[in-house]
Amino acid sequence: MEKVSYQDKLDFSKAKKPEIISQIEMRPLSKEKIKKAKEAIRKLKESWMGQQEDTNAVEPIYDKLYYQALEIMEEEDLVEISGVAEIKLD
């Protein structure tokens, strides 16, 4: 199917079904290799957890000014002003 151009007719007469791969037999791992693999996984997990703790140690998003603004907004409401304003255009 190399060198095929747009709208060329494709010839599938030479197509073959893929060969079925027989099951691969693996030798069982020795106890020593299993032990080493478990140790490597444990170390990887510990390093990953350590990195997670480092990312949680980020400085807070809000600073002192933010909290001061919250206190001001939570104070008593301002006295309501009523009346009519006149606007003069010269």
PDB file of C-alpha atoms in Angstrom:
ATOM      1  CA  MET A   1       0.000   0.000   0.000  1.00  0.00           C
ATOM      2  CA  GLU A   2       3.027   2.227  -0.316  1.00  0.00           C
ATOM      3  CA  LYS A   3       2.982   4.763  -3.131  1.00  0.00           C
ATOM      4  CA  VAL A   4      -0.824   4.987  -3.166  1.00  0.00           C
ATOM      5  CA  SER A   5      -2.364   8.169  -4.496  1.00  0.00           C
ATOM      6  CA  TYR A   6      -5.669   9.779  -3.703  1.00  0.00           C
ATOM      7  CA  GLN A   7      -8.667   7.851  -5.151  1.00  0.00           C
ATOM      8  CA  ASP A   8      -6.538   4.890  -6.335  1.00  0.00           C
ATOM      9  CA  LYS A   9      -8.305   1.551  -6.153  1.00  0.00           C
ATOM     10  CA  LEU A  10      -6.804  -0.673  -3.484  1.00  0.00           C
ATOM     11  CA  ASP A  11      -6.066  -4.357  -4.175  1.00  0.00           C
ATOM     12  CA  PHE A  12      -6.733  -6.535  -1.144  1.00  0.00           C
ATOM     13  CA  SER A  13      -6.326  -9.853  -2.996  1.00  0.00           C
ATOM     14  CA  LYS A  14      -2.855 -10.326  -1.496  1.00  0.00           C
ATOM     15  CA  ALA A  15      -3.987  -9.523   2.041  1.00  0.00           C
ATOM     16  CA  LYS A  16      -3.386 -12.215   4.647  1.00  0.00           C
ATOM     17  CA  LYS A  17      -4.766 -12.741   8.109  1.00  0.00           C
ATOM     18  CA  PRO A  18      -2.201 -12.089  10.808  1.00  0.00           C
ATOM     19  CA  GLU A  19      -0.546 -15.105  12.364  1.00  0.00           C
ATOM     20  CA  ILE A  20      -1.792 -16.038  15.796  1.00  0.00           C
ATOM     21  CA  ILE A  21       1.094 -15.817  18.209  1.00  0.00           C
ATOM     22  CA  SER A  22       1.317 -18.769  20.513  1.00  0.00           C
ATOM     23  CA  GLN A  23       1.269 -18.074  24.209  1.00  0.00           C
ATOM     24  CA  ILE A  24       4.634 -17.084  25.577  1.00  0.00           C
ATOM     25  CA  GLU A  25       5.865 -19.173  28.448  1.00  0.00           C
ATOM     26  CA  MET A  26       7.825 -17.375  31.092  1.00  0.00           C
ATOM     27  CA  ARG A  27      10.054 -18.839  33.729  1.00  0.00           C
ATOM     28  CA  PRO A  28       8.920 -18.058  37.252  1.00  0.00           C
ATOM     29  CA  LEU A  29      10.893 -15.356  39.047  1.00  0.00           C
ATOM     30  CA  SER A  30      13.172 -16.365  41.873  1.00  0.00           C
ATOM     31  CA  LYS A  31      12.317 -15.318  45.424  1.00  0.00           C
ATOM     32  CA  GLU A  32      15.349 -13.032  45.406  1.00  0.00           C
ATOM     33  CA  LYS A  33      14.129 -11.167  42.299  1.00  0.00           C
ATOM     34  CA  ILE A  34      10.604 -10.868  43.721  1.00  0.00           C
ATOM     35  CA  LYS A  35      12.063  -9.450  46.941  1.00  0.00           C
ATOM     36  CA  LYS A  36      14.160  -6.907  44.977  1.00  0.00           C
ATOM     37  CA  ALA A  37      11.125  -5.878  42.903  1.00  0.00           C
ATOM     38  CA  LYS A  38       8.990  -5.319  46.009  1.00  0.00           C
ATOM     39  CA  GLU A  39      11.782  -3.250  47.566  1.00  0.00           C
ATOM     40  CA  ALA A  40      12.090  -1.129  44.411  1.00  0.00           C
ATOM     41  CA  ILE A  41       8.322  -0.543  44.385  1.00  0.00           C
ATOM     42  CA  ARG A  42       8.394   0.442  48.069  1.00  0.00           C
ATOM     43  CA  LYS A  43      11.219   2.958  47.463  1.00  0.00           C
ATOM     44  CA  LEU A  44       9.401   4.397  44.464  1.00  0.00           C
ATOM     45  CA  LYS A  45       6.229   4.797  46.522  1.00  0.00           C
ATOM     46  CA  GLU A  46       8.147   6.521  49.343  1.00  0.00           C
ATOM     47  CA  SER A  47       9.800   8.961  46.945  1.00  0.00           C
ATOM     48  CA  TRP A  48       6.450   9.701  45.329  1.00  0.00           C
ATOM     49  CA  MET A  49       4.829  10.307  48.723  1.00  0.00           C
ATOM     50  CA  GLY A  50       7.740  12.600  49.643  1.00  0.00           C
ATOM     51  CA  GLN A  51       7.159  14.627  46.508  1.00  0.00           C
ATOM     52  CA  GLN A  52       3.465  14.863  47.364  1.00  0.00           C
ATOM     53  CA  GLU A  53       4.328  16.322  50.792  1.00  0.00           C
ATOM     54  CA  ASP A  54       6.586  18.903  49.117  1.00  0.00           C
ATOM     55  CA  THR A  55       3.763  20.054  46.844  1.00  0.00           C
ATOM     56  CA  ASN A  56       1.431  20.415  49.837  1.00  0.00           C
ATOM     57  CA  ALA A  57       3.967  22.753  51.502  1.00  0.00           C
ATOM     58  CA  VAL A  58       3.137  25.595  49.099  1.00  0.00           C
ATOM     59  CA  GLU A  59       2.693  29.030  50.634  1.00  0.00           C
ATOM     60  CA  PRO A  60      -0.903  30.084  51.298  1.00  0.00           C
ATOM     61  CA  ILE A  61      -2.715  31.817  48.473  1.00  0.00           C
ATOM     62  CA  TYR A  62      -4.075  34.650  50.615  1.00  0.00           C
ATOM     63  CA  ASP A  63      -1.947  37.247  52.399  1.00  0.00           C
ATOM     64  CA  LYS A  64      -2.616  39.501  55.407  1.00  0.00           C
ATOM     65  CA  LEU A  65      -4.309  42.159  53.290  1.00  0.00           C
ATOM     66  CA  TYR A  66      -6.878  39.630  52.087  1.00  0.00           C
ATOM     67  CA  TYR A  67      -7.837  38.715  55.645  1.00  0.00           C
ATOM     68  CA  GLN A  68      -7.961  42.393  56.660  1.00  0.00           C
ATOM     69  CA  ALA A  69     -10.338  43.057  53.770  1.00  0.00           C
ATOM     70  CA  LEU A  70     -12.551  40.173  54.911  1.00  0.00           C
ATOM     71  CA  GLU A  71     -12.736  41.649  58.424  1.00  0.00           C
ATOM     72  CA  ILE A  72     -13.692  45.051  57.037  1.00  0.00           C
ATOM     73  CA  MET A  73     -16.436  43.522  54.877  1.00  0.00           C
ATOM     74  CA  GLU A  74     -17.823  41.575  57.850  1.00  0.00           C
ATOM     75  CA  GLU A  75     -18.139  44.701  60.005  1.00  0.00           C
ATOM     76  CA  GLU A  76     -21.413  46.564  60.372  1.00  0.00           C
ATOM     77  CA  ASP A  77     -23.002  47.870  57.221  1.00  0.00           C
ATOM     78  CA  LEU A  78     -22.629  51.538  56.377  1.00  0.00           C
ATOM     79  CA  VAL A  79     -25.454  53.905  57.220  1.00  0.00           C
ATOM     80  CA  GLU A  80     -27.918  53.982  54.369  1.00  0.00           C
ATOM     81  CA  ILE A  81     -28.166  57.273  52.538  1.00  0.00           C
ATOM     82  CA  SER A  82     -31.523  58.374  51.167  1.00  0.00           C
ATOM     83  CA  GLY A  83     -32.610  61.328  49.107  1.00  0.00           C
ATOM     84  CA  VAL A  84     -32.587  62.694  45.584  1.00  0.00           C
ATOM     85  CA  ALA A  85     -29.538  63.956  43.745  1.00  0.00           C
ATOM     86  CA  GLU A  86     -29.800  66.645  41.135  1.00  0.00           C
ATOM     87  CA  ILE A  87     -27.411  66.622  38.210  1.00  0.00           C
ATOM     88  CA  LYS A  88     -26.823  69.917  36.413  1.00  0.00           C
ATOM     89  CA  LEU A  89     -25.302  70.022  32.984  1.00  0.00           C
ATOM     90  CA  ASP A  90     -23.818  73.372  31.928  1.00  0.00           C
TER      91      ASP A  90
END
